[in-house]
């Protein structure tokens, strides 16, 4: 399945913060670029990455489901997104 997600735009930069948690699950949160914390967003995060995409709620859930099911590689998340618009296409 292909999932087409809008990238962020320069006039309203949004970032989706993804985390791999210590219990094997994943978390994500859409936020303004200026709100991205310098520390861990989730206390039990092993790692977190910021991706310049602006997904709708259903799209974000589909990405989290794909991470959980192993259909999306967490290590490749930063291969997606852009700060100047357009779209990212995820094969999930």
mmCIF file of C-alpha atoms in Angstrom:
data_model
loop_
_atom_site.group_PDB
_atom_site.id
_atom_site.type_symbol
_atom_site.label_atom_id
_atom_site.label_comp_id
_atom_site.label_asym_id
_atom_site.label_seq_id
_atom_site.Cartn_x
_atom_site.Cartn_y
_atom_site.Cartn_z
ATOM 1 C CA UNK A 1 0.000 0.000 0.000
ATOM 2 C CA UNK A 2 1.180 3.487 -0.763
ATOM 3 C CA UNK A 3 0.481 6.349 1.619
ATOM 4 C CA UNK A 4 0.900 9.905 0.319
ATOM 5 C CA UNK A 5 1.523 12.446 3.088
ATOM 6 C CA UNK A 6 1.941 16.205 2.746
ATOM 7 C CA UNK A 7 5.357 17.597 3.579
ATOM 8 C CA UNK A 8 5.586 20.677 5.755
ATOM 9 C CA UNK A 9 5.538 24.181 4.246
ATOM 10 C CA UNK A 10 7.884 27.061 4.949
ATOM 11 C CA UNK A 11 5.027 29.371 5.997
ATOM 12 C CA UNK A 12 3.875 26.950 8.734
ATOM 13 C CA UNK A 13 6.673 24.474 9.531
ATOM 14 C CA UNK A 14 5.286 21.376 11.231
ATOM 15 C CA UNK A 15 7.327 18.377 12.321
ATOM 16 C CA UNK A 16 6.242 14.864 13.157
ATOM 17 C CA UNK A 17 8.318 13.548 16.026
ATOM 18 C CA UNK A 18 8.628 9.743 16.035
ATOM 19 C CA UNK A 19 10.072 7.671 18.860
ATOM 20 C CA UNK A 20 11.046 4.087 19.371
ATOM 21 C CA UNK A 21 10.101 3.180 22.944
ATOM 22 C CA UNK A 22 11.831 0.782 25.310
ATOM 23 C CA UNK A 23 8.870 -1.629 25.272
ATOM 24 C CA UNK A 24 9.167 -2.197 21.509
ATOM 25 C CA UNK A 25 6.348 0.160 20.541
ATOM 26 C CA UNK A 26 6.442 3.456 18.677
ATOM 27 C CA UNK A 27 4.988 6.892 19.386
ATOM 28 C CA UNK A 28 4.493 9.974 17.242
ATOM 29 C CA UNK A 29 3.337 13.518 17.705
ATOM 30 C CA UNK A 30 2.760 16.333 15.232
ATOM 31 C CA UNK A 31 4.002 19.701 16.474
ATOM 32 C CA UNK A 32 5.219 23.085 15.350
ATOM 33 C CA UNK A 33 8.895 23.090 14.466
ATOM 34 C CA UNK A 34 9.551 25.549 17.299
ATOM 35 C CA UNK A 35 8.007 23.128 19.827
ATOM 36 C CA UNK A 36 10.367 20.214 19.162
ATOM 37 C CA UNK A 37 12.099 19.508 22.489
ATOM 38 C CA UNK A 38 15.862 19.331 22.828
ATOM 39 C CA UNK A 39 15.383 16.374 25.167
ATOM 40 C CA UNK A 40 13.265 13.247 24.860
ATOM 41 C CA UNK A 41 9.554 13.867 24.342
ATOM 42 C CA UNK A 42 8.732 10.465 25.864
ATOM 43 C CA UNK A 43 10.681 9.438 29.001
ATOM 44 C CA UNK A 44 10.935 5.818 27.837
ATOM 45 C CA UNK A 45 12.172 6.674 24.329
ATOM 46 C CA UNK A 46 15.257 4.855 23.118
ATOM 47 C CA UNK A 47 15.504 7.157 20.131
ATOM 48 C CA UNK A 48 13.479 9.886 18.454
ATOM 49 C CA UNK A 49 13.582 11.528 15.048
ATOM 50 C CA UNK A 50 11.919 14.603 13.568
ATOM 51 C CA UNK A 51 10.416 14.260 10.099
ATOM 52 C CA UNK A 52 9.155 17.251 8.108
ATOM 53 C CA UNK A 53 5.751 15.804 7.256
ATOM 54 C CA UNK A 54 2.283 17.029 8.134
ATOM 55 C CA UNK A 55 0.088 13.911 8.236
ATOM 56 C CA UNK A 56 -3.619 13.812 8.957
ATOM 57 C CA UNK A 57 -4.600 11.823 12.059
ATOM 58 C CA UNK A 58 -5.506 8.697 10.035
ATOM 59 C CA UNK A 59 -2.223 8.893 8.122
ATOM 60 C CA UNK A 60 -0.210 9.218 11.327
ATOM 61 C CA UNK A 61 -1.967 6.162 12.747
ATOM 62 C CA UNK A 62 -1.253 4.231 9.533
ATOM 63 C CA UNK A 63 2.453 5.116 9.833
ATOM 64 C CA UNK A 64 2.528 3.983 13.465
ATOM 65 C CA UNK A 65 0.774 0.734 12.510
ATOM 66 C CA UNK A 66 3.305 0.158 9.721
ATOM 67 C CA UNK A 67 6.194 0.711 12.153
ATOM 68 C CA UNK A 68 4.645 -1.726 14.629
ATOM 69 C CA UNK A 69 4.077 -4.366 11.959
ATOM 70 C CA UNK A 70 7.577 -3.984 10.492
ATOM 71 C CA UNK A 71 6.289 -2.664 7.157
ATOM 72 C CA UNK A 72 8.081 0.665 7.673
ATOM 73 C CA UNK A 73 11.700 0.846 8.775
ATOM 74 C CA UNK A 74 12.174 3.276 11.674
ATOM 75 C CA UNK A 75 15.782 3.880 10.605
ATOM 76 C CA UNK A 76 14.570 5.207 7.232
ATOM 77 C CA UNK A 77 12.022 7.733 8.526
ATOM 78 C CA UNK A 78 14.324 10.686 7.933
ATOM 79 C CA UNK A 79 14.517 9.738 4.257
ATOM 80 C CA UNK A 80 11.050 11.277 3.988
ATOM 81 C CA UNK A 81 9.713 14.801 4.344
ATOM 82 C CA UNK A 82 10.788 18.224 3.211
ATOM 83 C CA UNK A 83 10.428 21.779 4.470
ATOM 84 C CA UNK A 84 9.307 23.255 1.154
ATOM 85 C CA UNK A 85 6.018 21.483 0.489
ATOM 86 C CA UNK A 86 5.272 18.644 -1.836
ATOM 87 C CA UNK A 87 4.490 15.132 -0.659
ATOM 88 C CA UNK A 88 6.226 12.025 0.651
ATOM 89 C CA UNK A 89 5.092 8.613 -0.497
ATOM 90 C CA UNK A 90 5.474 5.803 2.032
ATOM 91 C CA UNK A 91 5.279 2.171 0.942
ATOM 92 C CA UNK A 92 3.530 0.601 3.907
#
